[in-house]
Amino acid sequence: SLGPTFGIKGGAAGGGYAQVVPMEDINLHFTGDIHAVSTAHNLLAAMLDNHIAQGNSLNIDPKRIVLRRVMDMNDRQLRNIVIGLGGLGDGYVREAGFDISVASEIMAILCLANDLDDLKDRVKRIIVAYNRAGEPVTAGQLKAEGAVAALLKDALKPNLVQTLEQTPTFIHGGPFANIAHGCNSVMATKMALKLGDYVVTEAGFGADLGAEKFIDIKCRYSGLQPDAVVIVATVRALKSHGGVAKADLNQENLEALAKGVPNLLKHVENVTQNFGLPAVVALNRFPTDTEAELDFIQAECKKLGVNVALSEVWAQGGAGGIELAKEVLKLIENGENNFRFAYDVNTGIKDKIQAIATKIYGADGVDFIGSSNQDIENIERIGYRDLPVCMAKTQYSLSDDSKKIGRPKNFRISIRSVRVSAGAGFVVALTGDIMTMPGLPKVPAAENIDVDSTGRISGLF
């Protein structure tokens, strides 16, 4: 996504000798998949507003339009806007807003669809608004699924790239794991399983976000079942969870590490105890890590029966990952696999949210505030009680408060609103102050990106 590329996080192609290439293309326009998703989504939005302006035969209530527009950029100014200003020929005036493209339901559909026919069926089910009788209005009723699918015909095909060492890699789909379901496409994963002996796939952020959604959403719909899990950690991140300022992370600090390691251990517990999967911790080594710090993490993970493998792929490429690869193979062959979901999908929406909050985050409970109670009542009324839940939550904390670092205790999760993504097949619960359209930081990465007269780009990371 161009949002983090020009924002604060940077690109998504790796670093050092552990990269996929071509890095500049992947981090910018690549094959145009995200642009296709944005265009398809905004076509649907345009058809919705056009339908109302052209007579509104579906009796859509302009006050109950739930489809927002999208763009692939961080822009807080577009979160809440007014559209339709001008004269009689400029549409009707209403409040609206933008989400970032990777939070689009169409992006989720692209990643969960099995083929083009499945994609069209899912698009038809997207709820775009409600009519004046309170019943949902879908993209299928607007006759939009064919045109949307035509725009996504090529984007549905997985993209094949390679690492610096020529290992084949599929990059396909980009739903963020904090505000969306955080997994690449089902088609890419299944294609990789047909072509390789072993397939490694990423679920964004931690076991509270990407891994939970990978298991409870992607695996539930696709029938996939992981053989082993790699939990990636760094000494620096764990010291940060122990309260160390960014400027001081290069200094050895075992006291802070002791405060931060419980965060990692909670992710280990989630994978091994809540999801029943064998796991190894991959410790990405930085030059400033000390042996004492590395030994401390290894000893703490051993207490939970999980090994730590040092990963030095940034500096050494594949050679720096041999120890980790051997540990993964050992888990696949000998690890105890009791794969299970975090909740029964046939329970109520509130029950599923409670299960995720208490079991996966470690919360004491959930507070349903704002419009969430009314939202859930409506979603269950129209027949979507049994969908899995996709939690939208900060990635910086196990809680919904980014300032609660480490492994927080005695906290509750606040659900402020709930949306149904009927086409994708899940319910989105928005926690805390999470935004589906991010903003740029004080000093965006865009300020340091340039291109010279030969077309060579600098500043991407």
Tab-separated table of N, CA and C in Angstrom, residues 75-188:
chain	number	residue	atom	x	y	z
A	75	ASP	N	-4.705	9.932	4.478
A	75	ASP	CA	-5.202	11.309	4.340
A	75	ASP	C	-6.344	11.544	5.323
A	76	ARG	N	-6.004	12.055	6.503
A	76	ARG	CA	-7.017	12.247	7.549
A	76	ARG	C	-8.091	13.246	7.143
A	77	GLN	N	-7.786	14.146	6.213
A	77	GLN	CA	-8.762	15.151	5.784
A	77	GLN	C	-9.990	14.521	5.123
A	78	LEU	N	-9.844	13.281	4.639
A	78	LEU	CA	-10.933	12.644	3.902
A	78	LEU	C	-11.759	11.685	4.758
A	79	ARG	N	-11.467	11.604	6.055
A	79	ARG	CA	-12.221	10.673	6.902
A	79	ARG	C	-13.708	11.026	6.926
A	80	ASN	N	-14.005	12.295	7.033
A	80	ASN	CA	-15.395	12.750	7.095
A	80	ASN	C	-15.542	13.969	6.196
A	81	ILE	N	-16.349	13.842	5.155
A	81	ILE	CA	-16.505	14.909	4.168
A	81	ILE	C	-17.985	15.079	3.814
A	82	VAL	N	-18.276	16.147	3.075
A	82	VAL	CA	-19.608	16.376	2.526
A	82	VAL	C	-19.482	16.361	1.013
A	83	ILE	N	-20.324	15.582	0.348
A	83	ILE	CA	-20.284	15.491	-1.107
A	83	ILE	C	-21.611	15.971	-1.712
A	84	GLY	N	-21.581	16.242	-3.001
A	84	GLY	CA	-22.794	16.633	-3.702
A	84	GLY	C	-23.072	18.132	-3.684
A	85	LEU	N	-22.091	18.931	-3.238
A	85	LEU	CA	-22.283	20.372	-3.241
A	85	LEU	C	-22.318	20.894	-4.672
A	86	GLY	N	-22.932	22.039	-4.880
A	86	GLY	CA	-23.007	22.618	-6.216
A	86	GLY	C	-24.440	22.828	-6.648
A	87	GLY	N	-24.667	22.690	-7.946
A	87	GLY	CA	-25.989	22.943	-8.503
A	87	GLY	C	-26.848	21.696	-8.600
A	88	LEU	N	-27.972	21.831	-9.298
A	88	LEU	CA	-28.938	20.740	-9.423
A	88	LEU	C	-28.343	19.511	-10.112
A	89	GLY	N	-27.401	19.719	-10.997
A	89	GLY	CA	-26.827	18.599	-11.736
A	89	GLY	C	-25.646	17.940	-11.059
A	90	ASP	N	-25.357	18.315	-9.833
A	90	ASP	CA	-24.163	17.822	-9.152
A	90	ASP	C	-24.458	16.789	-8.079
A	91	GLY	N	-25.604	16.119	-8.200
A	91	GLY	CA	-25.946	15.107	-7.223
A	91	GLY	C	-26.647	15.701	-6.017
A	92	TYR	N	-26.758	14.916	-4.962
A	92	TYR	CA	-27.448	15.350	-3.752
A	92	TYR	C	-26.429	15.474	-2.630
A	93	VAL	N	-26.703	16.348	-1.700
A	93	VAL	CA	-25.755	16.614	-0.613
A	93	VAL	C	-25.915	15.563	0.490
A	94	ARG	N	-24.788	15.003	0.906
A	94	ARG	CA	-24.804	14.081	2.043
A	94	ARG	C	-23.411	13.994	2.653
A	95	GLU	N	-23.364	13.528	3.887
A	95	GLU	CA	-22.084	13.245	4.531
A	95	GLU	C	-21.523	11.945	3.986
A	96	ALA	N	-20.203	11.907	3.867
A	96	ALA	CA	-19.534	10.706	3.345
A	96	ALA	C	-18.129	10.648	3.938
A	97	GLY	N	-17.295	9.796	3.392
A	97	GLY	CA	-15.924	9.680	3.871
A	97	GLY	C	-15.141	8.664	3.068
A	98	PHE	N	-13.848	8.624	3.325
A	98	PHE	CA	-12.939	7.695	2.653
A	98	PHE	C	-12.286	6.771	3.668
A	99	ASP	N	-12.078	5.522	3.269
A	99	ASP	CA	-11.190	4.591	3.954
A	99	ASP	C	-9.957	4.390	3.082
A	100	ILE	N	-8.878	3.854	3.653
A	100	ILE	CA	-7.740	3.473	2.828
A	100	ILE	C	-8.108	2.208	2.050
A	101	SER	N	-7.581	2.070	0.852
A	101	SER	CA	-8.024	1.006	-0.064
A	101	SER	C	-7.887	-0.387	0.517
A	102	VAL	N	-6.848	-0.601	1.332
A	102	VAL	CA	-6.631	-1.944	1.872
A	102	VAL	C	-7.668	-2.324	2.915
A	103	ALA	N	-8.490	-1.352	3.363
A	103	ALA	CA	-9.594	-1.662	4.268
A	103	ALA	C	-10.897	-1.900	3.513
A	104	SER	N	-10.850	-1.797	2.188
A	104	SER	CA	-12.046	-2.014	1.364
A	104	SER	C	-12.521	-3.462	1.463
A	105	GLU	N	-13.824	-3.629	1.493
A	105	GLU	CA	-14.373	-4.986	1.473
A	105	GLU	C	-13.997	-5.704	0.185
A	106	ILE	N	-13.814	-4.950	-0.884
A	106	ILE	CA	-13.429	-5.567	-2.152
A	106	ILE	C	-12.017	-6.137	-2.071
A	107	MET	N	-11.132	-5.502	-1.309
A	107	MET	CA	-9.807	-6.087	-1.086
A	107	MET	C	-9.936	-7.415	-0.339
A	108	ALA	N	-10.789	-7.448	0.684
A	108	ALA	CA	-10.997	-8.697	1.432
A	108	ALA	C	-11.576	-9.776	0.532
A	109	ILE	N	-12.517	-9.395	-0.322
A	109	ILE	CA	-13.122	-10.360	-1.245
A	109	ILE	C	-12.078	-10.918	-2.211
A	110	LEU	N	-11.228	-10.042	-2.736
A	110	LEU	CA	-10.155	-10.484	-3.634
A	110	LEU	C	-9.296	-11.543	-2.954
A	111	CYS	N	-9.045	-11.371	-1.660
A	111	CYS	CA	-8.150	-12.272	-0.940
A	111	CYS	C	-8.834	-13.550	-0.465
A	112	LEU	N	-10.157	-13.558	-0.396
A	112	LEU	CA	-10.867	-14.741	0.085
A	112	LEU	C	-11.555	-15.531	-1.032
A	113	ALA	N	-11.654	-14.945	-2.217
A	113	ALA	CA	-12.345	-15.606	-3.324
A	113	ALA	C	-11.548	-16.802	-3.850
A	114	ASN	N	-12.262	-17.839	-4.265
A	114	ASN	CA	-11.623	-19.028	-4.833
A	114	ASN	C	-11.402	-18.919	-6.335
A	115	ASP	N	-12.216	-18.123	-6.996
A	115	ASP	CA	-12.108	-17.936	-8.442
A	115	ASP	C	-12.963	-16.743	-8.832
A	116	LEU	N	-13.058	-16.464	-10.136
A	116	LEU	CA	-13.779	-15.282	-10.601
A	116	LEU	C	-15.276	-15.379	-10.321
A	117	ASP	N	-15.854	-16.572	-10.459
A	117	ASP	CA	-17.286	-16.728	-10.174
A	117	ASP	C	-17.576	-16.487	-8.696
A	118	ASP	N	-16.703	-17.006	-7.829
A	118	ASP	CA	-16.864	-16.783	-6.390
A	118	ASP	C	-16.739	-15.298	-6.069
A	119	LEU	N	-15.778	-14.627	-6.720
A	119	LEU	CA	-15.615	-13.192	-6.510
A	119	LEU	C	-16.892	-12.437	-6.871
A	120	LYS	N	-17.483	-12.767	-8.014
A	120	LYS	CA	-18.727	-12.091	-8.432
A	120	LYS	C	-19.857	-12.342	-7.440
A	121	ASP	N	-19.972	-13.563	-6.964
A	121	ASP	CA	-21.021	-13.877	-5.988
A	121	ASP	C	-20.825	-13.080	-4.697
A	122	ARG	N	-19.580	-12.946	-4.281
A	122	ARG	CA	-19.295	-12.191	-3.062
A	122	ARG	C	-19.587	-10.703	-3.257
A	123	VAL	N	-19.197	-10.161	-4.405
A	123	VAL	CA	-19.470	-8.746	-4.678
A	123	VAL	C	-20.972	-8.474	-4.648
A	124	LYS	N	-21.762	-9.378	-5.193
A	124	LYS	CA	-23.222	-9.211	-5.191
A	124	LYS	C	-23.776	-9.047	-3.779
A	125	ARG	N	-23.116	-9.672	-2.795
A	125	ARG	CA	-23.624	-9.662	-1.424
A	125	ARG	C	-23.210	-8.426	-0.626
A	126	ILE	N	-22.327	-7.595	-1.169
A	126	ILE	CA	-21.886	-6.406	-0.428
A	126	ILE	C	-23.092	-5.523	-0.098
A	127	ILE	N	-23.250	-5.175	1.158
A	127	ILE	CA	-24.322	-4.266	1.576
A	127	ILE	C	-23.801	-2.842	1.448
A	128	VAL	N	-24.445	-2.053	0.603
A	128	VAL	CA	-23.993	-0.689	0.340
A	128	VAL	C	-24.823	0.349	1.093
A	129	ALA	N	-26.065	-0.002	1.451
A	129	ALA	CA	-26.969	0.955	2.094
A	129	ALA	C	-28.176	0.193	2.634
A	130	TYR	N	-29.105	0.934	3.225
A	130	TYR	CA	-30.392	0.380	3.671
A	130	TYR	C	-31.509	1.216	3.054
A	131	ASN	N	-32.618	0.560	2.753
A	131	ASN	CA	-33.747	1.324	2.220
A	131	ASN	C	-34.561	1.928	3.360
A	132	ARG	N	-35.614	2.649	3.014
A	132	ARG	CA	-36.381	3.355	4.042
A	132	ARG	C	-37.175	2.410	4.933
A	133	ALA	N	-37.285	1.159	4.539
A	133	ALA	CA	-37.932	0.163	5.390
A	133	ALA	C	-36.922	-0.520	6.318
A	134	GLY	N	-35.626	-0.142	6.200
A	134	GLY	CA	-34.597	-0.711	7.057
A	134	GLY	C	-33.988	-2.002	6.556
A	135	GLU	N	-34.284	-2.374	5.303
A	135	GLU	CA	-33.725	-3.606	4.735
A	135	GLU	C	-32.458	-3.304	3.942
A	136	PRO	N	-31.503	-4.231	3.932
A	136	PRO	CA	-30.238	-3.966	3.239
A	136	PRO	C	-30.397	-3.893	1.721
A	137	VAL	N	-29.572	-3.028	1.124
A	137	VAL	CA	-29.478	-2.904	-0.331
A	137	VAL	C	-28.080	-3.359	-0.733
A	138	THR	N	-27.983	-4.239	-1.703
A	138	THR	CA	-26.704	-4.852	-2.062
A	138	THR	C	-26.179	-4.389	-3.416
A	139	ALA	N	-24.906	-4.663	-3.649
A	139	ALA	CA	-24.292	-4.370	-4.945
A	139	ALA	C	-24.985	-5.140	-6.056
A	140	GLY	N	-25.488	-6.344	-5.737
A	140	GLY	CA	-26.215	-7.121	-6.733
A	140	GLY	C	-27.485	-6.415	-7.186
A	141	GLN	N	-28.175	-5.736	-6.268
A	141	GLN	CA	-29.382	-5.003	-6.634
A	141	GLN	C	-29.059	-3.802	-7.520
A	142	LEU	N	-27.841	-3.275	-7.404
A	142	LEU	CA	-27.392	-2.186	-8.280
A	142	LEU	C	-26.841	-2.714	-9.603
A	143	LYS	N	-26.787	-4.043	-9.755
A	143	LYS	CA	-26.273	-4.705	-10.963
A	143	LYS	C	-24.822	-4.313	-11.223
A	144	ALA	N	-24.030	-4.269	-10.139
A	144	ALA	CA	-22.656	-3.784	-10.236
A	144	ALA	C	-21.620	-4.897	-10.306
A	145	GLU	N	-22.025	-6.152	-9.980
A	145	GLU	CA	-21.001	-7.197	-9.808
A	145	GLU	C	-20.223	-7.502	-11.082
A	146	GLY	N	-20.854	-7.412	-12.240
A	146	GLY	CA	-20.171	-7.723	-13.496
A	146	GLY	C	-19.071	-6.723	-13.807
A	147	ALA	N	-19.390	-5.432	-13.680
A	147	ALA	CA	-18.396	-4.394	-13.966
A	147	ALA	C	-17.271	-4.421	-12.946
A	148	VAL	N	-17.607	-4.638	-11.673
A	148	VAL	CA	-16.582	-4.726	-10.635
A	148	VAL	C	-15.646	-5.903	-10.917
A	149	ALA	N	-16.201	-7.051	-11.270
A	149	ALA	CA	-15.389	-8.231	-11.572
A	149	ALA	C	-14.519	-8.011	-12.808
A	150	ALA	N	-15.031	-7.272	-13.789
A	150	ALA	CA	-14.244	-6.983	-14.989
A	150	ALA	C	-13.002	-6.173	-14.639
A	151	LEU	N	-13.159	-5.229	-13.706
A	151	LEU	CA	-12.011	-4.430	-13.280
A	151	LEU	C	-10.999	-5.263	-12.495
A	152	LEU	N	-11.470	-6.334	-11.849
A	152	LEU	CA	-10.603	-7.146	-10.994
A	152	LEU	C	-10.108	-8.424	-11.675
A	153	LYS	N	-10.447	-8.611	-12.938
A	153	LYS	CA	-10.126	-9.861	-13.638
A	153	LYS	C	-8.630	-10.187	-13.568
A	154	ASP	N	-7.781	-9.230	-13.830
A	154	ASP	CA	-6.336	-9.485	-13.785
A	154	ASP	C	-5.786	-9.386	-12.363
A	155	ALA	N	-6.381	-8.518	-11.555
A	155	ALA	CA	-5.918	-8.381	-10.167
A	155	ALA	C	-6.132	-9.667	-9.384
A	156	LEU	N	-7.063	-10.509	-9.804
A	156	LEU	CA	-7.340	-11.770	-9.112
A	156	LEU	C	-6.212	-12.786	-9.279
A	157	LYS	N	-5.341	-12.558	-10.263
A	157	LYS	CA	-4.245	-13.503	-10.524
A	157	LYS	C	-3.061	-13.206	-9.606
A	158	PRO	N	-2.542	-14.204	-8.863
A	158	PRO	CA	-1.383	-13.969	-7.989
A	158	PRO	C	-0.166	-13.475	-8.764
A	159	ASN	N	0.637	-12.623	-8.109
A	159	ASN	CA	1.824	-12.030	-8.723
A	159	ASN	C	3.069	-12.793	-8.276
A	160	LEU	N	3.848	-13.279	-9.223
A	160	LEU	CA	5.062	-14.042	-8.928
A	160	LEU	C	6.284	-13.130	-8.991
A	161	VAL	N	7.019	-13.041	-7.871
A	161	VAL	CA	8.286	-12.311	-7.841
A	161	VAL	C	9.338	-13.269	-7.262
A	162	GLN	N	10.490	-12.721	-6.848
A	162	GLN	CA	11.526	-13.581	-6.292
A	162	GLN	C	12.306	-12.834	-5.222
A	163	THR	N	12.975	-13.604	-4.356
A	163	THR	CA	13.879	-13.000	-3.379
A	163	THR	C	15.211	-12.699	-4.065
A	164	LEU	N	16.101	-12.050	-3.321
A	164	LEU	CA	17.433	-11.778	-3.867
A	164	LEU	C	18.187	-13.054	-4.198
A	165	GLU	N	17.771	-14.187	-3.601
A	165	GLU	CA	18.421	-15.479	-3.860
A	165	GLU	C	17.581	-16.349	-4.788
A	166	GLN	N	16.660	-15.730	-5.528
A	166	GLN	CA	15.839	-16.390	-6.556
A	166	GLN	C	14.822	-17.394	-6.001
A	167	THR	N	14.425	-17.241	-4.747
A	167	THR	CA	13.337	-18.074	-4.228
A	167	THR	C	12.013	-17.513	-4.733
A	168	PRO	N	11.176	-18.338	-5.390
A	168	PRO	CA	9.906	-17.814	-5.904
A	168	PRO	C	8.974	-17.381	-4.768
A	169	THR	N	8.291	-16.275	-4.969
A	169	THR	CA	7.425	-15.688	-3.945
A	169	THR	C	6.172	-15.108	-4.590
A	170	PHE	N	5.023	-15.427	-4.018
A	170	PHE	CA	3.776	-14.795	-4.454
A	170	PHE	C	3.485	-13.592	-3.559
A	171	ILE	N	3.205	-12.458	-4.179
A	171	ILE	CA	2.713	-11.289	-3.451
A	171	ILE	C	1.353	-10.955	-4.031
A	172	HIS	N	0.326	-11.118	-3.209
A	172	HIS	CA	-1.026	-10.971	-3.752
A	172	HIS	C	-2.000	-10.576	-2.652
A	173	GLY	N	-2.520	-9.382	-2.744
A	173	GLY	CA	-3.475	-8.883	-1.761
A	173	GLY	C	-2.772	-8.131	-0.652
A	174	GLY	N	-3.496	-7.172	-0.053
A	174	GLY	CA	-2.848	-6.371	0.981
A	174	GLY	C	-3.765	-5.837	2.053
A	175	PRO	N	-4.700	-6.623	2.580
A	175	PRO	CA	-5.531	-6.097	3.674
A	175	PRO	C	-4.711	-5.963	4.953
A	176	PHE	N	-4.690	-4.767	5.540
A	176	PHE	CA	-3.939	-4.569	6.778
A	176	PHE	C	-4.512	-5.446	7.884
A	177	ALA	N	-3.637	-5.892	8.792
A	177	ALA	CA	-4.096	-6.777	9.870
A	177	ALA	C	-4.650	-6.013	11.069
A	178	ASN	N	-4.406	-4.691	11.126
A	178	ASN	CA	-5.012	-3.937	12.226
A	178	ASN	C	-6.448	-3.532	11.907
A	179	ILE	N	-6.715	-3.136	10.660
A	179	ILE	CA	-8.065	-2.673	10.306
A	179	ILE	C	-8.780	-3.592	9.320
A	180	ALA	N	-8.123	-4.637	8.860
A	180	ALA	CA	-8.760	-5.608	7.960
A	180	ALA	C	-8.298	-7.002	8.394
A	181	HIS	N	-8.381	-8.020	7.495
A	181	HIS	CA	-8.108	-9.377	7.983
A	181	HIS	C	-6.664	-9.841	7.799
A	182	GLY	N	-5.806	-9.015	7.211
A	182	GLY	CA	-4.377	-9.192	7.374
A	182	GLY	C	-3.712	-10.369	6.693
A	183	CYS	N	-4.314	-10.955	5.669
A	183	CYS	CA	-3.745	-12.156	5.040
A	183	CYS	C	-3.689	-11.984	3.524
A	184	ASN	N	-2.729	-12.660	2.913
A	184	ASN	CA	-2.681	-12.664	1.455
A	184	ASN	C	-3.829	-13.522	0.910
A	185	SER	N	-3.889	-13.669	-0.403
A	185	SER	CA	-5.050	-14.328	-1.000
A	185	SER	C	-5.038	-15.838	-0.799
A	186	VAL	N	-6.222	-16.392	-0.705
A	186	VAL	CA	-6.402	-17.848	-0.653
A	186	VAL	C	-5.850	-18.474	-1.933
A	187	MET	N	-6.084	-17.829	-3.071
A	187	MET	CA	-5.611	-18.369	-4.346
A	187	MET	C	-4.091	-18.487	-4.378
A	188	ALA	N	-3.380	-17.453	-3.870
A	188	ALA	CA	-1.913	-17.489	-3.875
A	188	ALA	C	-1.393	-18.599	-2.960
